Amino acid sequence: MAGYDDDFDAVYVPRAGASPNKEDHNSVKPILQTYPPLGQATPVGDGHINIRLVLQTSSHDEKEDQWEVLLWHSIDESGWSEAPFHQVDKHNEPHILQDVSVQRINRFYEVPVDFQRSLKFTLKFRQNSRSPWVWVRDEHGFDDAIIVRQVTQLQSKDLGDFLGDLNPEWEVKGCLSESPGTQLWSLKASIPLATDDVSGTRSIRIASPPASFLRWFALVRQKAPWIAPRQGRGQLALQEDAVLCAFLGSDGRHVVFLAVSSVDNVTAVLQSDSDGALLAYGRSDADADHPKSECTILVAEGIDFNHAVAAVTYYSRKLRSQPYTASEKETKIGDEVKTQWYQKWNDGLGYCTWNSLGQDLTENTILNALDDLARNDINISTLIIDDNWQSIDTEGANPFQRSLLDFEANTAGFPDGLKATVSRIKKNHPNILHIGVWHALLGYWGGISPNGKLAKSYETIELDSERSGRVDLPLKDKITTVSKDDVGRFYKDFYAFLEDAGITAVKTDAQFMVDNWSSASARRELLNEYFDAWIIASLIHFSMDVVSCMSLFPQAVFYSQLQPTRPSFRVRTSDDFFPHILDSHAWHVWANAQNCIFMQYLNIIPDWDMFQSVGDYAGFHAAARCVSGGPVYITDVPGKHDLELLKQIAATNPLGRSTVFRPSVVGRSLLPFAGYKDGLFLQIGSYHGASGTGTSILGTFNVSDRALTELIPLSIFPGVASSTHYVVRAHSTGRVTAPISPNTAQEFVTCSLDVQGYEIFSVYPLVAIQSNKYGEVSIANLGLLGKMTGCAAVISNRIESRSNGRLLIDTNIKAFGVLGLYVSTLRRMTIDDFMVTIQEKPIPPSTVSVSPVSEFVLEIDVERAFKEMNLDTQWYNEVEVKIYFTT
């Protein structure tokens, strides 16, 4: 990564104002934040709001503290006035689940405000009447908060109702949206055809953004292979080409623009001009034999932001001018497809050789690394052999200019061949079920070597390649690649060779190389052909157990990742994990979470890349991977492992296989319009289980360079219902709230994080049972305790009242561990009131206890019980636990 170490922010991170000085929670400076948060624009449904404030101060002079806080606000754009904050009643104070430093004190305040359309506010504070007033902007850099009253229904009949200067060159058509509460339009304009093998291009003004918009959000092309988030306020200013651009209006509506590619051989992106108007830029590879050439932009209006993003994404599936060619070919595959439960590839802990073993990759280094994992009782089920195993030529100044000679592994590192290496791995480490290998879409970074065995076996052509735009990817100007007529056979033979060697998966990297071809005819005829060949071979040989990497360019997204006509597969959702660049760690998690705002609607499994269990941000990365909904895999250097951290992300099932706990819903940022340097937590929301009865998950990450404390309302957790009572549990401590409901005074949880800090909150719906003995009993299955997303260990859960007065909780879990059960009446009960069985056999009473951190949580040590009972594990890949007690 030469050239990135010293200037990561300049390359990756959008420009922003200066951040306050770094500080932690031991600082004597007060830390504060409101809800709705300072510096942000927040739509609300009601014109009456209770602004909440948490003020965290030093405890050393508590007796002298008489803190005063004033709200300075403007109602409906009128003059500014002040109103005092008052301390919150003890009964309504936000819940504190984390450990609190003895050096800090939390104080909670509130002030009610009524408004019709909008409210702007900031605040000032002082320690006592002798101290000077301090403005929060001066102390912490927070801009004013903006609250707008959100419209309850959409009024627009035409696109011109909110895009007043819409360019008449666009053909506008209303479309039927598949997403609730949204309206949808398509815009089409012609793009010049390619001439003399040069793509036709056109820049077309769309319109000024919606009037009086408050914030904008975009996903831009971060160089050739990736997308990345951008946010702003005021004038729209896109520094890079965007795929998606969204606006938050002053009435709380959201407008989303999506540039659709891979239709009519056209690539489309969004841009802005110096006046802040939105433009479309189209590149057409169509010629006179394919005369239709149109740029397509989809526009959705919605009250709910995610519904608007879903509307444009779902409709883009219908816009293919030609059938999805791979699906036609897939129908002819028939019995060639190898049937597998594809989730096994994603549900076990994985290990990758890239950052761990580096470029000097050999059979011995791999075997030694696996032996090291085994010695440390790190049980992996998936191995990815990354770059540097292949036979490549030595031409070119760097690896990115070298090309593939043969399918077989290089003889220097793998003298007996790939098959022998795989055989030794499986013999020495039978716990490893899946072994994948890395390769580039074109074979290697520099394509196919014109002097190698492959060039003699397959027809090749030489194509001009555009530069990648990245200092770390100095690519060749001309690349030899397999021709259209032979690419299908090439992939069939390549993957047959790998399968015969014992390989069960592939990581197909450098996919953007097909977008770097400058020839319009090559792009038109070869680009989709490569995707088709890769997908078909992946289906036949690996059941789509693949990782698509460096593939977040428009044609790949809309051609191979959007369509629901084949199994989902893993797609890397941001640029690489760079362990040696400290500034990259928080940004890596941020970018993945923001990108998944859009990518959650594609037919993919998001892959947030590998990480290392040792390092300043190790837990930060681990928590992010756990809430992502994607795979979890490490790249630890041999001998450098955090075993306690690894225990929090994985467990062993009865068959001895490692299991990670992936939520069933993709994790994504809940605050699309909050900027990276706005001084707010990154909030990643996910969900596991069925609607209404599942568990909501919120990962909070401090991506700032200072300590932060925030108030988090239950109502922002994904999937919660206003009519349901819940308990919230913090992973860091295991503490659980009292029962609470959304949109009530008691719904807030306090979260305090130092720099690099993270927390995972899980929200469990309560099931209320009427009992003759205890009155109402509320119950929740907490899943496996001590695991970051232990709620996702629950496969099924059934609560049944029996005629004999007993209550049965029947649950199946994926792996061993400590199962937690919330029981609202537990402190009035004893362990003797419960009977627990595993495989219908009572477990030892010593394996059941009350949690030391919560008197309402029953802990059942399933793993210990299994061992003490010597239960047979040969035929079970999950554990059934039944809990009985008399009500």
PDB file of N, CA and C in Angstrom, residues 236-313:
ATOM      1  N   LEU A 236     -25.018  21.040  -3.032  1.00  0.00           N
ATOM      2  CA  LEU A 236     -24.535  19.727  -3.441  1.00  0.00           C
ATOM      3  C   LEU A 236     -23.177  19.877  -4.114  1.00  0.00           C
ATOM      4  N   ALA A 237     -22.202  19.107  -3.664  1.00  0.00           N
ATOM      5  CA  ALA A 237     -20.857  19.183  -4.230  1.00  0.00           C
ATOM      6  C   ALA A 237     -20.268  17.777  -4.283  1.00  0.00           C
ATOM      7  N   LEU A 238     -20.493  17.086  -5.390  1.00  0.00           N
ATOM      8  CA  LEU A 238     -19.958  15.743  -5.582  1.00  0.00           C
ATOM      9  C   LEU A 238     -18.569  15.849  -6.203  1.00  0.00           C
ATOM     10  N   GLN A 239     -17.558  15.406  -5.476  1.00  0.00           N
ATOM     11  CA  GLN A 239     -16.196  15.437  -5.989  1.00  0.00           C
ATOM     12  C   GLN A 239     -15.877  14.207  -6.845  1.00  0.00           C
ATOM     13  N   GLU A 240     -16.676  13.150  -6.691  1.00  0.00           N
ATOM     14  CA  GLU A 240     -16.501  11.925  -7.468  1.00  0.00           C
ATOM     15  C   GLU A 240     -17.836  11.548  -8.101  1.00  0.00           C
ATOM     16  N   ASP A 241     -17.782  10.679  -9.100  1.00  0.00           N
ATOM     17  CA  ASP A 241     -19.008  10.169  -9.713  1.00  0.00           C
ATOM     18  C   ASP A 241     -19.802   9.373  -8.682  1.00  0.00           C
ATOM     19  N   ALA A 242     -21.111   9.570  -8.670  1.00  0.00           N
ATOM     20  CA  ALA A 242     -21.973   8.893  -7.699  1.00  0.00           C
ATOM     21  C   ALA A 242     -22.884   7.896  -8.400  1.00  0.00           C
ATOM     22  N   VAL A 243     -23.195   6.821  -7.699  1.00  0.00           N
ATOM     23  CA  VAL A 243     -24.186   5.858  -8.167  1.00  0.00           C
ATOM     24  C   VAL A 243     -25.554   6.209  -7.608  1.00  0.00           C
ATOM     25  N   LEU A 244     -25.572   6.669  -6.369  1.00  0.00           N
ATOM     26  CA  LEU A 244     -26.823   7.013  -5.684  1.00  0.00           C
ATOM     27  C   LEU A 244     -26.649   8.347  -4.981  1.00  0.00           C
ATOM     28  N   CYS A 245     -27.703   9.163  -4.994  1.00  0.00           N
ATOM     29  CA  CYS A 245     -27.680  10.448  -4.300  1.00  0.00           C
ATOM     30  C   CYS A 245     -29.058  10.685  -3.694  1.00  0.00           C
ATOM     31  N   ALA A 246     -29.094  11.071  -2.413  1.00  0.00           N
ATOM     32  CA  ALA A 246     -30.358  11.242  -1.701  1.00  0.00           C
ATOM     33  C   ALA A 246     -30.370  12.583  -0.984  1.00  0.00           C
ATOM     34  N   PHE A 247     -31.582  13.105  -0.796  1.00  0.00           N
ATOM     35  CA  PHE A 247     -31.763  14.401  -0.145  1.00  0.00           C
ATOM     36  C   PHE A 247     -32.825  14.294   0.938  1.00  0.00           C
ATOM     37  N   LEU A 248     -32.578  14.980   2.055  1.00  0.00           N
ATOM     38  CA  LEU A 248     -33.574  15.136   3.113  1.00  0.00           C
ATOM     39  C   LEU A 248     -34.152  16.534   2.999  1.00  0.00           C
ATOM     40  N   GLY A 249     -35.463  16.616   2.760  1.00  0.00           N
ATOM     41  CA  GLY A 249     -36.114  17.899   2.558  1.00  0.00           C
ATOM     42  C   GLY A 249     -36.526  18.567   3.855  1.00  0.00           C
ATOM     43  N   SER A 250     -36.879  19.845   3.767  1.00  0.00           N
ATOM     44  CA  SER A 250     -37.264  20.618   4.944  1.00  0.00           C
ATOM     45  C   SER A 250     -38.611  20.194   5.506  1.00  0.00           C
ATOM     46  N   ASP A 251     -39.351  19.368   4.775  1.00  0.00           N
ATOM     47  CA  ASP A 251     -40.608  18.829   5.301  1.00  0.00           C
ATOM     48  C   ASP A 251     -40.474  17.358   5.691  1.00  0.00           C
ATOM     49  N   GLY A 252     -39.231  16.881   5.788  1.00  0.00           N
ATOM     50  CA  GLY A 252     -38.988  15.515   6.224  1.00  0.00           C
ATOM     51  C   GLY A 252     -39.090  14.465   5.144  1.00  0.00           C
ATOM     52  N   ARG A 253     -39.393  14.872   3.907  1.00  0.00           N
ATOM     53  CA  ARG A 253     -39.435  13.904   2.807  1.00  0.00           C
ATOM     54  C   ARG A 253     -38.023  13.564   2.352  1.00  0.00           C
ATOM     55  N   HIS A 254     -37.915  12.390   1.744  1.00  0.00           N
ATOM     56  CA  HIS A 254     -36.642  11.967   1.178  1.00  0.00           C
ATOM     57  C   HIS A 254     -36.803  11.768  -0.326  1.00  0.00           C
ATOM     58  N   VAL A 255     -35.825  12.225  -1.071  1.00  0.00           N
ATOM     59  CA  VAL A 255     -35.790  12.033  -2.516  1.00  0.00           C
ATOM     60  C   VAL A 255     -34.480  11.323  -2.854  1.00  0.00           C
ATOM     61  N   VAL A 256     -34.583  10.222  -3.588  1.00  0.00           N
ATOM     62  CA  VAL A 256     -33.421   9.392  -3.901  1.00  0.00           C
ATOM     63  C   VAL A 256     -33.285   9.262  -5.410  1.00  0.00           C
ATOM     64  N   PHE A 257     -32.071   9.488  -5.918  1.00  0.00           N
ATOM     65  CA  PHE A 257     -31.735   9.319  -7.333  1.00  0.00           C
ATOM     66  C   PHE A 257     -30.791   8.122  -7.465  1.00  0.00           C
ATOM     67  N   LEU A 258     -31.069   7.247  -8.418  1.00  0.00           N
ATOM     68  CA  LEU A 258     -30.211   6.098  -8.694  1.00  0.00           C
ATOM     69  C   LEU A 258     -29.871   6.076 -10.172  1.00  0.00           C
ATOM     70  N   ALA A 259     -28.573   6.082 -10.481  1.00  0.00           N
ATOM     71  CA  ALA A 259     -28.114   5.963 -11.867  1.00  0.00           C
ATOM     72  C   ALA A 259     -27.983   4.483 -12.207  1.00  0.00           C
ATOM     73  N   VAL A 260     -28.750   4.035 -13.195  1.00  0.00           N
ATOM     74  CA  VAL A 260     -28.819   2.613 -13.537  1.00  0.00           C
ATOM     75  C   VAL A 260     -27.846   2.311 -14.673  1.00  0.00           C
ATOM     76  N   SER A 261     -27.053   1.274 -14.495  1.00  0.00           N
ATOM     77  CA  SER A 261     -26.091   0.857 -15.521  1.00  0.00           C
ATOM     78  C   SER A 261     -26.407  -0.548 -16.008  1.00  0.00           C
ATOM     79  N   SER A 262     -25.658  -0.971 -17.022  1.00  0.00           N
ATOM     80  CA  SER A 262     -25.797  -2.302 -17.630  1.00  0.00           C
ATOM     81  C   SER A 262     -27.135  -2.467 -18.328  1.00  0.00           C
ATOM     82  N   VAL A 263     -27.704  -1.384 -18.802  1.00  0.00           N
ATOM     83  CA  VAL A 263     -28.888  -1.409 -19.653  1.00  0.00           C
ATOM     84  C   VAL A 263     -28.502  -0.722 -20.962  1.00  0.00           C
ATOM     85  N   ASP A 264     -28.758  -1.355 -22.089  1.00  0.00           N
ATOM     86  CA  ASP A 264     -28.403  -0.806 -23.408  1.00  0.00           C
ATOM     87  C   ASP A 264     -26.909  -0.523 -23.530  1.00  0.00           C
ATOM     88  N   ASN A 265     -26.079  -1.304 -22.826  1.00  0.00           N
ATOM     89  CA  ASN A 265     -24.620  -1.112 -22.877  1.00  0.00           C
ATOM     90  C   ASN A 265     -24.205   0.284 -22.436  1.00  0.00           C
ATOM     91  N   VAL A 266     -24.960   0.852 -21.509  1.00  0.00           N
ATOM     92  CA  VAL A 266     -24.689   2.201 -21.012  1.00  0.00           C
ATOM     93  C   VAL A 266     -24.312   2.136 -19.537  1.00  0.00           C
ATOM     94  N   THR A 267     -23.268   2.872 -19.188  1.00  0.00           N
ATOM     95  CA  THR A 267     -22.892   3.087 -17.792  1.00  0.00           C
ATOM     96  C   THR A 267     -23.301   4.497 -17.413  1.00  0.00           C
ATOM     97  N   ALA A 268     -23.996   4.644 -16.291  1.00  0.00           N
ATOM     98  CA  ALA A 268     -24.487   5.955 -15.876  1.00  0.00           C
ATOM     99  C   ALA A 268     -24.011   6.274 -14.468  1.00  0.00           C
ATOM    100  N   VAL A 269     -23.677   7.539 -14.248  1.00  0.00           N
ATOM    101  CA  VAL A 269     -23.317   8.026 -12.919  1.00  0.00           C
ATOM    102  C   VAL A 269     -23.937   9.402 -12.723  1.00  0.00           C
ATOM    103  N   LEU A 270     -23.920   9.856 -11.478  1.00  0.00           N
ATOM    104  CA  LEU A 270     -24.436  11.174 -11.126  1.00  0.00           C
ATOM    105  C   LEU A 270     -23.280  12.099 -10.800  1.00  0.00           C
ATOM    106  N   GLN A 271     -23.426  13.361 -11.185  1.00  0.00           N
ATOM    107  CA  GLN A 271     -22.421  14.377 -10.912  1.00  0.00           C
ATOM    108  C   GLN A 271     -23.124  15.660 -10.490  1.00  0.00           C
ATOM    109  N   SER A 272     -22.356  16.667 -10.114  1.00  0.00           N
ATOM    110  CA  SER A 272     -22.932  17.981  -9.820  1.00  0.00           C
ATOM    111  C   SER A 272     -22.104  19.044 -10.516  1.00  0.00           C
ATOM    112  N   ASP A 273     -22.733  20.194 -10.784  1.00  0.00           N
ATOM    113  CA  ASP A 273     -21.990  21.290 -11.403  1.00  0.00           C
ATOM    114  C   ASP A 273     -21.641  22.338 -10.351  1.00  0.00           C
ATOM    115  N   SER A 274     -21.023  23.420 -10.782  1.00  0.00           N
ATOM    116  CA  SER A 274     -20.554  24.444  -9.847  1.00  0.00           C
ATOM    117  C   SER A 274     -21.686  25.157  -9.138  1.00  0.00           C
ATOM    118  N   ASP A 275     -22.901  25.071  -9.671  1.00  0.00           N
ATOM    119  CA  ASP A 275     -24.066  25.689  -9.035  1.00  0.00           C
ATOM    120  C   ASP A 275     -24.813  24.723  -8.121  1.00  0.00           C
ATOM    121  N   GLY A 276     -24.317  23.501  -8.002  1.00  0.00           N
ATOM    122  CA  GLY A 276     -24.971  22.523  -7.142  1.00  0.00           C
ATOM    123  C   GLY A 276     -26.087  21.756  -7.807  1.00  0.00           C
ATOM    124  N   ALA A 277     -26.254  21.913  -9.123  1.00  0.00           N
ATOM    125  CA  ALA A 277     -27.287  21.147  -9.827  1.00  0.00           C
ATOM    126  C   ALA A 277     -26.822  19.710 -10.019  1.00  0.00           C
ATOM    127  N   LEU A 278     -27.781  18.807 -10.122  1.00  0.00           N
ATOM    128  CA  LEU A 278     -27.490  17.390 -10.309  1.00  0.00           C
ATOM    129  C   LEU A 278     -27.413  17.080 -11.797  1.00  0.00           C
ATOM    130  N   LEU A 279     -26.353  16.377 -12.201  1.00  0.00           N
ATOM    131  CA  LEU A 279     -26.136  15.995 -13.592  1.00  0.00           C
ATOM    132  C   LEU A 279     -26.084  14.477 -13.696  1.00  0.00           C
ATOM    133  N   ALA A 280     -26.319  13.989 -14.902  1.00  0.00           N
ATOM    134  CA  ALA A 280     -26.077  12.581 -15.216  1.00  0.00           C
ATOM    135  C   ALA A 280     -25.005  12.519 -16.292  1.00  0.00           C
ATOM    136  N   TYR A 281     -24.114  11.552 -16.151  1.00  0.00           N
ATOM    137  CA  TYR A 281     -23.095  11.331 -17.169  1.00  0.00           C
ATOM    138  C   TYR A 281     -23.244   9.901 -17.664  1.00  0.00           C
ATOM    139  N   GLY A 282     -23.435   9.750 -18.971  1.00  0.00           N
ATOM    140  CA  GLY A 282     -23.616   8.431 -19.554  1.00  0.00           C
ATOM    141  C   GLY A 282     -22.486   8.077 -20.495  1.00  0.00           C
ATOM    142  N   ARG A 283     -22.076   6.825 -20.450  1.00  0.00           N
ATOM    143  CA  ARG A 283     -21.066   6.296 -21.369  1.00  0.00           C
ATOM    144  C   ARG A 283     -21.675   5.108 -22.085  1.00  0.00           C
ATOM    145  N   SER A 284     -21.756   5.172 -23.417  1.00  0.00           N
ATOM    146  CA  SER A 284     -22.385   4.117 -24.203  1.00  0.00           C
ATOM    147  C   SER A 284     -21.344   3.344 -24.995  1.00  0.00           C
ATOM    148  N   ASP A 285     -21.421   2.026 -24.886  1.00  0.00           N
ATOM    149  CA  ASP A 285     -20.580   1.144 -25.688  1.00  0.00           C
ATOM    150  C   ASP A 285     -21.355   0.525 -26.842  1.00  0.00           C
ATOM    151  N   ALA A 286     -22.608   0.930 -27.018  1.00  0.00           N
ATOM    152  CA  ALA A 286     -23.435   0.418 -28.115  1.00  0.00           C
ATOM    153  C   ALA A 286     -22.944   0.975 -29.449  1.00  0.00           C
ATOM    154  N   ASP A 287     -23.169   0.199 -30.522  1.00  0.00           N
ATOM    155  CA  ASP A 287     -22.792   0.666 -31.852  1.00  0.00           C
ATOM    156  C   ASP A 287     -24.003   0.583 -32.773  1.00  0.00           C
ATOM    157  N   ALA A 288     -23.771   0.723 -34.069  1.00  0.00           N
ATOM    158  CA  ALA A 288     -24.884   0.749 -35.024  1.00  0.00           C
ATOM    159  C   ALA A 288     -25.661  -0.563 -35.046  1.00  0.00           C
ATOM    160  N   ASP A 289     -25.021  -1.657 -34.658  1.00  0.00           N
ATOM    161  CA  ASP A 289     -25.725  -2.938 -34.597  1.00  0.00           C
ATOM    162  C   ASP A 289     -26.553  -3.088 -33.321  1.00  0.00           C
ATOM    163  N   HIS A 290     -26.326  -2.204 -32.369  1.00  0.00           N
ATOM    164  CA  HIS A 290     -27.084  -2.191 -31.103  1.00  0.00           C
ATOM    165  C   HIS A 290     -27.512  -0.744 -30.864  1.00  0.00           C
ATOM    166  N   PRO A 291     -28.449  -0.249 -31.679  1.00  0.00           N
ATOM    167  CA  PRO A 291     -28.669   1.199 -31.780  1.00  0.00           C
ATOM    168  C   PRO A 291     -29.325   1.845 -30.570  1.00  0.00           C
ATOM    169  N   LYS A 292     -29.977   1.082 -29.698  1.00  0.00           N
ATOM    170  CA  LYS A 292     -30.624   1.707 -28.549  1.00  0.00           C
ATOM    171  C   LYS A 292     -29.571   2.088 -27.525  1.00  0.00           C
ATOM    172  N   SER A 293     -29.558   3.351 -27.139  1.00  0.00           N
ATOM    173  CA  SER A 293     -28.524   3.834 -26.231  1.00  0.00           C
ATOM    174  C   SER A 293     -29.108   4.951 -25.383  1.00  0.00           C
ATOM    175  N   GLU A 294     -29.576   4.588 -24.182  1.00  0.00           N
ATOM    176  CA  GLU A 294     -30.221   5.563 -23.307  1.00  0.00           C
ATOM    177  C   GLU A 294     -29.635   5.498 -21.900  1.00  0.00           C
ATOM    178  N   CYS A 295     -29.534   6.666 -21.314  1.00  0.00           N
ATOM    179  CA  CYS A 295     -29.148   6.794 -19.910  1.00  0.00           C
ATOM    180  C   CYS A 295     -30.421   6.785 -19.072  1.00  0.00           C
ATOM    181  N   THR A 296     -30.442   5.991 -18.003  1.00  0.00           N
ATOM    182  CA  THR A 296     -31.635   5.863 -17.168  1.00  0.00           C
ATOM    183  C   THR A 296     -31.324   6.271 -15.737  1.00  0.00           C
ATOM    184  N   ILE A 297     -32.136   7.179 -15.221  1.00  0.00           N
ATOM    185  CA  ILE A 297     -32.059   7.611 -13.827  1.00  0.00           C
ATOM    186  C   ILE A 297     -33.406   7.335 -13.178  1.00  0.00           C
ATOM    187  N   LEU A 298     -33.405   6.692 -12.029  1.00  0.00           N
ATOM    188  CA  LEU A 298     -34.629   6.463 -11.273  1.00  0.00           C
ATOM    189  C   LEU A 298     -34.699   7.446 -10.112  1.00  0.00           C
ATOM    190  N   VAL A 299     -35.901   7.956  -9.865  1.00  0.00           N
ATOM    191  CA  VAL A 299     -36.112   8.933  -8.793  1.00  0.00           C
ATOM    192  C   VAL A 299     -37.274   8.458  -7.931  1.00  0.00           C
ATOM    193  N   ALA A 300     -37.051   8.368  -6.627  1.00  0.00           N
ATOM    194  CA  ALA A 300     -38.111   7.978  -5.696  1.00  0.00           C
ATOM    195  C   ALA A 300     -38.289   9.058  -4.648  1.00  0.00           C
ATOM    196  N   GLU A 301     -39.535   9.269  -4.277  1.00  0.00           N
ATOM    197  CA  GLU A 301     -39.879  10.178  -3.189  1.00  0.00           C
ATOM    198  C   GLU A 301     -40.548   9.347  -2.099  1.00  0.00           C
ATOM    199  N   GLY A 302     -40.123   9.535  -0.862  1.00  0.00           N
ATOM    200  CA  GLY A 302     -40.711   8.757   0.219  1.00  0.00           C
ATOM    201  C   GLY A 302     -40.558   9.437   1.554  1.00  0.00           C
ATOM    202  N   ILE A 303     -41.455   9.137   2.458  1.00  0.00           N
ATOM    203  CA  ILE A 303     -41.336   9.653   3.818  1.00  0.00           C
ATOM    204  C   ILE A 303     -40.227   8.909   4.549  1.00  0.00           C
ATOM    205  N   ASP A 304     -40.162   7.617   4.356  1.00  0.00           N
ATOM    206  CA  ASP A 304     -39.117   6.796   4.962  1.00  0.00           C
ATOM    207  C   ASP A 304     -37.934   6.683   4.006  1.00  0.00           C
ATOM    208  N   PHE A 305     -36.733   6.987   4.506  1.00  0.00           N
ATOM    209  CA  PHE A 305     -35.540   6.987   3.664  1.00  0.00           C
ATOM    210  C   PHE A 305     -35.266   5.608   3.070  1.00  0.00           C
ATOM    211  N   ASN A 306     -35.284   4.572   3.902  1.00  0.00           N
ATOM    212  CA  ASN A 306     -34.965   3.233   3.409  1.00  0.00           C
ATOM    213  C   ASN A 306     -35.979   2.739   2.394  1.00  0.00           C
ATOM    214  N   HIS A 307     -37.238   3.120   2.565  1.00  0.00           N
ATOM    215  CA  HIS A 307     -38.248   2.729   1.585  1.00  0.00           C
ATOM    216  C   HIS A 307     -37.966   3.381   0.230  1.00  0.00           C
ATOM    217  N   ALA A 308     -37.490   4.622   0.251  1.00  0.00           N
ATOM    218  CA  ALA A 308     -37.175   5.304  -1.008  1.00  0.00           C
ATOM    219  C   ALA A 308     -35.983   4.650  -1.701  1.00  0.00           C
ATOM    220  N   VAL A 309     -34.958   4.274  -0.928  1.00  0.00           N
ATOM    221  CA  VAL A 309     -33.813   3.571  -1.516  1.00  0.00           C
ATOM    222  C   VAL A 309     -34.257   2.225  -2.081  1.00  0.00           C
ATOM    223  N   ALA A 310     -35.114   1.528  -1.357  1.00  0.00           N
ATOM    224  CA  ALA A 310     -35.619   0.242  -1.840  1.00  0.00           C
ATOM    225  C   ALA A 310     -36.409   0.411  -3.131  1.00  0.00           C
ATOM    226  N   ALA A 311     -37.180   1.497  -3.241  1.00  0.00           N
ATOM    227  CA  ALA A 311     -38.021   1.703  -4.421  1.00  0.00           C
ATOM    228  C   ALA A 311     -37.185   1.772  -5.696  1.00  0.00           C
ATOM    229  N   VAL A 312     -36.113   2.574  -5.689  1.00  0.00           N
ATOM    230  CA  VAL A 312     -35.301   2.700  -6.904  1.00  0.00           C
ATOM    231  C   VAL A 312     -34.515   1.415  -7.170  1.00  0.00           C
ATOM    232  N   THR A 313     -34.075   0.743  -6.115  1.00  0.00           N
ATOM    233  CA  THR A 313     -33.279  -0.469  -6.308  1.00  0.00           C
ATOM    234  C   THR A 313     -34.126  -1.607  -6.854  1.00  0.00           C
TER     235      THR A 313
END
